[in-house]
mmCIF file of C-alpha atoms in Angstrom:
data_model
loop_
_atom_site.group_PDB
_atom_site.id
_atom_site.type_symbol
_atom_site.label_atom_id
_atom_site.label_comp_id
_atom_site.label_asym_id
_atom_site.label_seq_id
_atom_site.Cartn_x
_atom_site.Cartn_y
_atom_site.Cartn_z
ATOM 1 C CA MET A 30 -0.113 -0.560 -0.424
ATOM 2 C CA THR A 31 1.043 3.261 -1.506
ATOM 3 C CA SER A 32 1.608 6.408 0.815
ATOM 4 C CA LYS A 33 -0.874 8.373 -1.223
ATOM 5 C CA THR A 34 -3.380 5.661 -0.934
ATOM 6 C CA THR A 35 -2.699 5.073 2.704
ATOM 7 C CA ASP A 36 -3.227 9.336 3.763
ATOM 8 C CA ARG A 37 -6.995 8.869 1.329
ATOM 9 C CA ILE A 38 -8.064 6.321 4.094
ATOM 10 C CA ALA A 39 -6.937 7.803 6.547
ATOM 11 C CA THR A 40 -8.578 12.046 5.245
ATOM 12 C CA GLY A 41 -12.366 9.217 4.448
ATOM 13 C CA PHE A 42 -12.071 8.056 7.359
ATOM 14 C CA PHE A 43 -11.647 10.905 9.883
ATOM 15 C CA TRP A 44 -14.247 12.996 7.074
ATOM 16 C CA VAL A 45 -16.562 10.710 8.072
ATOM 17 C CA THR A 46 -16.127 10.309 11.598
ATOM 18 C CA GLY A 47 -16.176 14.054 12.003
ATOM 19 C CA ILE A 48 -19.752 13.635 9.143
ATOM 20 C CA ILE A 49 -21.535 11.252 11.626
ATOM 21 C CA ILE A 50 -20.185 13.360 14.867
ATOM 22 C CA LEU A 51 -21.903 16.399 13.463
ATOM 23 C CA LEU A 52 -24.983 14.594 12.677
ATOM 24 C CA LEU A 53 -25.260 13.583 16.092
ATOM 25 C CA LEU A 54 -25.121 16.669 17.255
ATOM 26 C CA ALA A 55 -27.474 17.731 15.152
ATOM 27 C CA TRP A 56 -30.031 14.869 16.117
ATOM 28 C CA PHE A 57 -29.319 15.881 19.926
ATOM 29 C CA LEU A 58 -30.352 19.108 18.965
ATOM 30 C CA ILE A 59 -33.317 18.893 16.821
ATOM 31 C CA ARG A 60 -34.535 16.433 19.208
ATOM 32 C CA ILE A 61 -34.336 17.929 22.579
ATOM 33 C CA LEU A 62 -35.220 22.143 21.156
ATOM 34 C CA GLY A 63 -38.204 20.138 18.782
ATOM 35 C CA ASP A 64 -39.913 19.141 22.395
ATOM 36 C CA GLY A 65 -38.568 21.716 24.547
ATOM 37 C CA LEU A 66 -38.941 24.847 22.093
ATOM 38 C CA PRO A 67 -43.362 24.540 22.060
ATOM 39 C CA HIS A 68 -43.318 24.934 25.897
ATOM 40 C CA LEU A 69 -41.457 28.222 26.236
ATOM 41 C CA SER A 70 -43.251 30.855 26.913
ATOM 42 C CA TRP A 71 -42.268 34.050 29.227
ATOM 43 C CA LYS A 72 -44.395 32.757 31.609
ATOM 44 C CA PHE A 73 -42.516 29.960 32.171
ATOM 45 C CA ILE A 74 -39.241 31.519 31.565
ATOM 46 C CA THR A 75 -39.720 34.073 34.443
ATOM 47 C CA GLY A 76 -42.391 31.961 36.428
ATOM 48 C CA LYS A 77 -42.040 30.481 39.929
ATOM 49 C CA PRO A 78 -42.638 26.722 39.650
ATOM 50 C CA GLN A 79 -45.392 24.903 41.152
ATOM 51 C CA GLU A 80 -45.593 21.654 43.279
ATOM 52 C CA ILE A 81 -48.524 20.509 43.154
ATOM 53 C CA MET A 82 -50.478 22.771 39.879
ATOM 54 C CA ALA A 83 -49.842 22.706 36.455
ATOM 55 C CA GLY A 84 -48.637 26.034 35.065
ATOM 56 C CA GLY A 85 -45.024 26.475 37.122
ATOM 57 C CA GLY A 86 -42.452 28.786 35.698
ATOM 58 C CA VAL A 87 -38.323 28.186 35.743
ATOM 59 C CA GLY A 88 -36.629 31.539 37.006
ATOM 60 C CA PRO A 89 -35.892 31.216 40.304
ATOM 61 C CA MET A 90 -33.638 28.363 38.754
ATOM 62 C CA LEU A 91 -32.749 30.225 35.550
ATOM 63 C CA PHE A 92 -31.856 32.708 38.201
ATOM 64 C CA ASN A 93 -29.827 30.740 40.692
ATOM 65 C CA SER A 94 -27.953 29.170 37.473
ATOM 66 C CA PHE A 95 -25.935 31.690 36.878
ATOM 67 C CA TYR A 96 -25.978 33.745 40.315
ATOM 68 C CA ILE A 97 -24.229 30.551 41.525
ATOM 69 C CA LEU A 98 -21.932 30.235 38.192
ATOM 70 C CA PHE A 99 -21.207 33.817 38.980
ATOM 71 C CA LEU A 100 -19.836 32.704 43.237
ATOM 72 C CA SER A 101 -18.038 30.308 41.192
ATOM 73 C CA LEU A 102 -16.045 31.970 39.188
ATOM 74 C CA LEU A 103 -15.549 34.372 41.487
ATOM 75 C CA PHE A 104 -14.104 32.110 44.035
ATOM 76 C CA SER A 105 -12.254 30.152 41.747
ATOM 77 C CA LEU A 106 -10.513 32.487 39.057
ATOM 78 C CA PRO A 107 -8.794 34.415 41.598
ATOM 79 C CA ILE A 108 -7.092 30.707 42.471
ATOM 80 C CA GLY A 109 -6.599 28.789 39.328
ATOM 81 C CA ILE A 110 -5.248 31.497 37.565
ATOM 82 C CA GLY A 111 -2.584 32.351 39.925
ATOM 83 C CA ALA A 112 -1.805 28.968 40.414
ATOM 84 C CA GLY A 113 -1.336 28.553 36.722
ATOM 85 C CA VAL A 114 0.945 31.558 36.627
ATOM 86 C CA TYR A 115 3.246 29.701 39.635
ATOM 87 C CA LEU A 116 3.801 26.976 38.170
ATOM 88 C CA SER A 117 4.586 28.167 34.493
ATOM 89 C CA ILE A 118 6.675 31.353 36.110
ATOM 90 C CA TYR A 119 7.831 30.855 39.583
ATOM 91 C CA ALA A 120 8.277 26.963 40.320
ATOM 92 C CA LYS A 121 10.890 25.472 39.890
ATOM 93 C CA GLN A 122 11.112 22.359 38.198
ATOM 94 C CA ASN A 123 11.390 19.504 41.384
ATOM 95 C CA LYS A 124 9.692 16.434 42.779
ATOM 96 C CA PHE A 125 7.208 19.173 44.164
ATOM 97 C CA THR A 126 6.067 20.301 41.389
ATOM 98 C CA ASP A 127 5.634 17.433 39.739
ATOM 99 C CA PHE A 128 3.718 16.183 42.306
ATOM 100 C CA ILE A 129 1.622 19.477 42.189
ATOM 101 C CA ARG A 130 0.891 18.583 38.606
ATOM 102 C CA ILE A 131 0.344 15.153 39.053
ATOM 103 C CA SER A 132 -2.176 16.453 41.550
ATOM 104 C CA VAL A 133 -4.060 18.796 39.067
ATOM 105 C CA GLU A 134 -4.436 15.816 36.733
ATOM 106 C CA ALA A 135 -5.867 13.623 38.958
ATOM 107 C CA LEU A 136 -8.250 16.031 40.166
ATOM 108 C CA SER A 137 -9.367 17.231 36.759
ATOM 109 C CA SER A 138 -10.696 13.702 36.238
ATOM 110 C CA VAL A 139 -12.656 12.674 39.499
ATOM 111 C CA PRO A 140 -16.575 12.130 38.915
ATOM 112 C CA SER A 141 -18.152 15.791 40.175
ATOM 113 C CA ILE A 142 -20.362 13.708 42.282
ATOM 114 C CA VAL A 143 -17.145 12.757 44.477
ATOM 115 C CA PHE A 144 -16.459 16.376 44.403
ATOM 116 C CA GLY A 145 -20.710 16.731 45.772
ATOM 117 C CA LEU A 146 -20.153 13.866 48.267
ATOM 118 C CA PHE A 147 -17.362 16.294 49.293
ATOM 119 C CA GLY A 148 -19.081 19.725 49.216
ATOM 120 C CA PHE A 149 -21.883 17.893 51.737
ATOM 121 C CA LEU A 150 -19.446 16.745 54.373
ATOM 122 C CA LEU A 151 -17.262 20.081 54.666
ATOM 123 C CA PHE A 152 -19.406 23.516 53.744
ATOM 124 C CA VAL A 153 -23.083 21.745 54.493
ATOM 125 C CA ASN A 154 -22.454 19.540 57.591
ATOM 126 C CA LEU A 155 -19.365 20.392 59.250
ATOM 127 C CA PHE A 156 -19.251 24.739 58.262
ATOM 128 C CA GLY A 157 -23.195 24.778 58.809
ATOM 129 C CA LEU A 158 -24.393 26.378 55.150
ATOM 130 C CA LYS A 159 -26.442 23.682 54.897
ATOM 131 C CA PHE A 160 -28.363 23.609 51.548
ATOM 132 C CA SER A 161 -27.731 26.714 50.187
ATOM 133 C CA ILE A 162 -26.424 28.852 46.663
ATOM 134 C CA ILE A 163 -22.634 29.712 48.823
ATOM 135 C CA GLY A 164 -22.056 26.649 49.404
ATOM 136 C CA GLY A 165 -23.274 25.490 46.090
ATOM 137 C CA ALA A 166 -20.399 27.590 44.512
ATOM 138 C CA ALA A 167 -17.864 26.856 46.866
ATOM 139 C CA THR A 168 -17.999 23.638 45.847
ATOM 140 C CA LEU A 169 -18.540 24.130 42.233
ATOM 141 C CA SER A 170 -15.300 26.366 42.364
ATOM 142 C CA LEU A 171 -13.502 23.136 43.624
ATOM 143 C CA LEU A 172 -14.703 20.994 40.358
ATOM 144 C CA ASN A 173 -13.281 24.244 38.030
ATOM 145 C CA LEU A 174 -10.009 25.209 39.929
ATOM 146 C CA PRO A 175 -7.655 21.774 38.287
ATOM 147 C CA VAL A 176 -8.977 22.563 34.906
ATOM 148 C CA LEU A 177 -8.108 26.699 35.777
ATOM 149 C CA VAL A 178 -4.964 25.530 36.663
ATOM 150 C CA ARG A 179 -3.770 23.682 34.036
ATOM 151 C CA VAL A 180 -5.404 26.126 31.073
ATOM 152 C CA THR A 181 -3.755 28.638 32.607
ATOM 153 C CA GLU A 182 -0.668 27.023 32.636
ATOM 154 C CA GLU A 183 -0.875 25.791 29.037
ATOM 155 C CA SER A 184 -1.549 29.017 27.650
ATOM 156 C CA LEU A 185 1.520 30.991 29.729
ATOM 157 C CA ARG A 186 3.375 28.418 27.962
ATOM 158 C CA SER A 187 2.121 28.425 24.558
ATOM 159 C CA VAL A 188 3.160 32.101 24.469
ATOM 160 C CA PRO A 189 6.604 32.715 22.851
ATOM 161 C CA GLU A 190 9.169 33.164 24.998
ATOM 162 C CA SER A 191 10.394 36.273 23.140
ATOM 163 C CA TYR A 192 8.020 37.913 24.554
ATOM 164 C CA TRP A 193 8.969 37.779 27.948
ATOM 165 C CA GLU A 194 12.687 37.759 26.849
ATOM 166 C CA ALA A 195 11.970 40.783 25.431
ATOM 167 C CA SER A 196 9.896 42.692 28.215
ATOM 168 C CA LEU A 197 12.447 41.731 31.132
ATOM 169 C CA ALA A 198 15.201 43.120 28.153
ATOM 170 C CA LEU A 199 13.789 46.500 28.766
ATOM 171 C CA GLY A 200 14.067 46.774 32.400
ATOM 172 C CA SER A 201 10.333 45.493 33.523
ATOM 173 C CA THR A 202 10.000 43.545 36.562
ATOM 174 C CA ARG A 203 9.209 39.899 36.158
ATOM 175 C CA TRP A 204 5.331 41.289 37.237
ATOM 176 C CA GLN A 205 4.929 43.561 35.268
ATOM 177 C CA ALA A 206 5.843 41.402 31.992
ATOM 178 C CA ILE A 207 3.460 38.733 33.386
ATOM 179 C CA ARG A 208 0.667 41.248 33.732
ATOM 180 C CA LYS A 209 1.479 43.948 31.094
ATOM 181 C CA VAL A 210 2.644 40.939 28.425
ATOM 182 C CA LEU A 211 2.270 37.173 29.345
ATOM 183 C CA LEU A 212 -1.483 37.610 30.244
ATOM 184 C CA PRO A 213 -2.826 39.978 27.805
ATOM 185 C CA ALA A 214 -0.917 37.707 24.956
ATOM 186 C CA ALA A 215 -2.798 34.459 27.156
ATOM 187 C CA MET A 216 -5.721 36.115 26.569
ATOM 188 C CA PRO A 217 -7.687 33.974 24.494
ATOM 189 C CA SER A 218 -6.462 30.747 25.207
ATOM 190 C CA LEU A 219 -7.353 31.352 28.408
ATOM 191 C CA ILE A 220 -10.960 33.012 27.410
ATOM 192 C CA THR A 221 -11.900 29.360 26.235
ATOM 193 C CA GLY A 222 -10.638 27.857 28.968
ATOM 194 C CA ILE A 223 -13.143 29.688 31.489
ATOM 195 C CA THR A 224 -15.950 29.408 28.639
ATOM 196 C CA LEU A 225 -15.493 25.742 28.983
ATOM 197 C CA VAL A 226 -15.717 25.886 32.865
ATOM 198 C CA ALA A 227 -18.503 27.970 33.121
ATOM 199 C CA GLY A 228 -20.382 25.866 30.421
ATOM 200 C CA ARG A 229 -19.850 22.912 31.912
ATOM 201 C CA ALA A 230 -20.800 24.631 35.676
ATOM 202 C CA LEU A 231 -24.128 25.912 34.242
ATOM 203 C CA GLY A 232 -25.404 21.984 33.015
ATOM 204 C CA GLU A 233 -23.958 21.042 36.273
ATOM 205 C CA SER A 234 -25.850 18.962 38.637
ATOM 206 C CA ALA A 235 -24.773 16.017 40.989
ATOM 207 C CA ILE A 236 -22.495 18.515 42.813
ATOM 208 C CA LEU A 237 -25.539 21.362 43.468
ATOM 209 C CA ILE A 238 -28.206 18.424 44.608
ATOM 210 C CA TYR A 239 -25.820 17.354 47.542
ATOM 211 C CA THR A 240 -25.313 21.242 48.101
ATOM 212 C CA ALA A 241 -27.060 23.479 46.871
ATOM 213 C CA GLY A 242 -30.336 21.901 47.397
ATOM 214 C CA LEU A 243 -33.495 20.897 45.641
ATOM 215 C CA SER A 244 -35.534 23.976 46.790
ATOM 216 C CA VAL A 245 -35.471 27.900 46.595
ATOM 217 C CA SER A 246 -36.317 30.732 48.146
ATOM 218 C CA ARG A 247 -39.784 32.271 48.952
ATOM 219 C CA PHE A 248 -38.505 35.932 47.491
ATOM 220 C CA PHE A 249 -37.278 36.017 44.014
ATOM 221 C CA PRO A 250 -34.874 36.682 43.376
ATOM 222 C CA ASP A 251 -33.231 36.142 46.796
ATOM 223 C CA TRP A 252 -30.037 37.502 45.999
ATOM 224 C CA SER A 253 -28.911 35.784 49.841
ATOM 225 C CA PRO A 254 -26.063 33.524 49.609
ATOM 226 C CA LEU A 255 -27.395 31.410 52.639
ATOM 227 C CA ALA A 256 -30.664 30.555 50.226
ATOM 228 C CA MET A 257 -31.374 27.630 48.977
ATOM 229 C CA GLY A 258 -30.262 27.524 45.461
ATOM 230 C CA GLU A 259 -31.772 24.496 43.328
ATOM 231 C CA THR A 260 -30.545 25.331 40.026
ATOM 232 C CA LEU A 261 -32.486 24.695 36.269
ATOM 233 C CA ALA A 262 -29.827 21.755 35.878
ATOM 234 C CA THR A 263 -30.780 20.138 39.450
ATOM 235 C CA HIS A 264 -34.989 21.139 38.583
ATOM 236 C CA LEU A 265 -34.468 19.748 35.039
ATOM 237 C CA TRP A 266 -33.583 16.287 37.371
ATOM 238 C CA TYR A 267 -36.147 16.905 39.644
ATOM 239 C CA VAL A 268 -38.872 17.327 38.076
ATOM 240 C CA GLN A 269 -38.074 13.991 35.883
ATOM 241 C CA SER A 270 -37.307 11.625 38.838
ATOM 242 C CA GLU A 271 -39.291 13.291 41.582
ATOM 243 C CA ALA A 272 -42.041 15.871 40.447
ATOM 244 C CA ILE A 273 -45.718 15.249 40.850
ATOM 245 C CA VAL A 274 -47.085 18.473 39.047
ATOM 246 C CA PRO A 275 -49.266 16.527 36.124
ATOM 247 C CA ASP A 276 -46.663 18.218 33.539
ATOM 248 C CA ALA A 277 -43.604 17.509 34.822
ATOM 249 C CA LYS A 278 -42.981 15.732 31.205
ATOM 250 C CA GLN A 279 -43.362 19.328 29.582
ATOM 251 C CA ILE A 280 -41.286 21.140 31.933
ATOM 252 C CA ALA A 281 -38.744 18.959 31.391
ATOM 253 C CA GLN A 282 -37.827 19.082 28.192
ATOM 254 C CA GLY A 283 -39.038 22.739 28.273
ATOM 255 C CA SER A 284 -36.172 23.272 31.063
ATOM 256 C CA ALA A 285 -33.450 21.196 28.958
ATOM 257 C CA ALA A 286 -34.615 23.349 25.593
ATOM 258 C CA LEU A 287 -33.659 26.497 27.754
ATOM 259 C CA LEU A 288 -30.694 25.310 29.343
ATOM 260 C CA LEU A 289 -29.481 24.215 25.375
ATOM 261 C CA ILE A 290 -29.927 27.694 24.665
ATOM 262 C CA VAL A 291 -28.764 29.423 27.420
ATOM 263 C CA VAL A 292 -25.560 27.323 27.441
ATOM 264 C CA LEU A 293 -24.813 28.075 24.268
ATOM 265 C CA VAL A 294 -26.154 31.908 23.984
ATOM 266 C CA PHE A 295 -23.467 31.472 27.226
ATOM 267 C CA ASN A 296 -20.732 30.365 24.756
ATOM 268 C CA LEU A 297 -21.290 32.806 22.092
ATOM 269 C CA LEU A 298 -21.340 35.546 23.747
ATOM 270 C CA ILE A 299 -17.678 34.988 25.314
ATOM 271 C CA GLY A 300 -16.426 33.208 22.164
ATOM 272 C CA ILE A 301 -17.183 35.486 19.170
ATOM 273 C CA PRO A 302 -15.221 38.590 21.185
ATOM 274 C CA SER A 303 -12.468 35.769 22.175
ATOM 275 C CA ARG A 304 -11.793 35.537 18.435
ATOM 276 C CA ILE A 305 -12.029 39.059 17.784
ATOM 277 C CA LEU A 306 -9.383 39.916 20.621
ATOM 278 C CA GLN A 307 -7.528 36.812 19.139
ATOM 279 C CA LYS A 308 -7.514 38.491 15.772
ATOM 280 C CA ARG A 309 -6.756 41.407 16.653
ATOM 281 C CA LEU A 310 -3.557 40.475 18.624
ATOM 282 C CA SER A 311 -2.575 38.373 16.289
ATOM 283 C CA GLY A 312 -2.980 40.809 13.724
ATOM 284 C CA GLY A 313 -5.656 40.402 11.849
ATOM 285 C CA LYS A 314 -4.562 36.449 10.493
#
């Protein structure tokens, strides 16, 4: 078999694989949106849920989803980016830093339900936060940390070393070089990583079932971090498994479609500016 034949076979295999994946994604989108879009309305998106009667909405759950996401990023971004900067710039190559990297890799592959049980034992029981928005956000930030550390480290390492050397040669300090040269140059990759983390957090349910709870506050919107914080993803699980409302199936279909739309729009709102920023930093290429 010649090299050209092998190349054609490999190219055809990758094309077929890509088309199959795209068809599967299209089927999922059509199925979920086709079942859920007829149930979406302004009343459904902004209304309060019902426990017994039909016609409830998901407004508090949608609010809690973004509130918990914001708090979790508020906790995890400074620590995750700081740890990535330390490992990439300041840390020396020795057995201790190798152990840290191995630990970060191991934590990034831990199932989310394990983080949920850990958050339940630590924040709900030991710290006495009970089922609350702050407990869910803190646990969710633990899930995000390993990914943020790795994304930050790899993003900084992908910046050409000449940027670093030129900055130091012009008399800047190490911190000035990091803040004004390396981080701006690595910003597109960092934004992509943060977007992936945020999208994963929006759809997370296992962690929040054990930490934020399966109920919402009587007030809407409730900005108290100690209030129970059922999110849209956990509400979807709840109405499919335990809800007694007569229109539980319709609520689940509408919630699934709304969650999918929210994640897609959220990724576009962050992804498009990231591409524009990347083009500007690369000179429009």
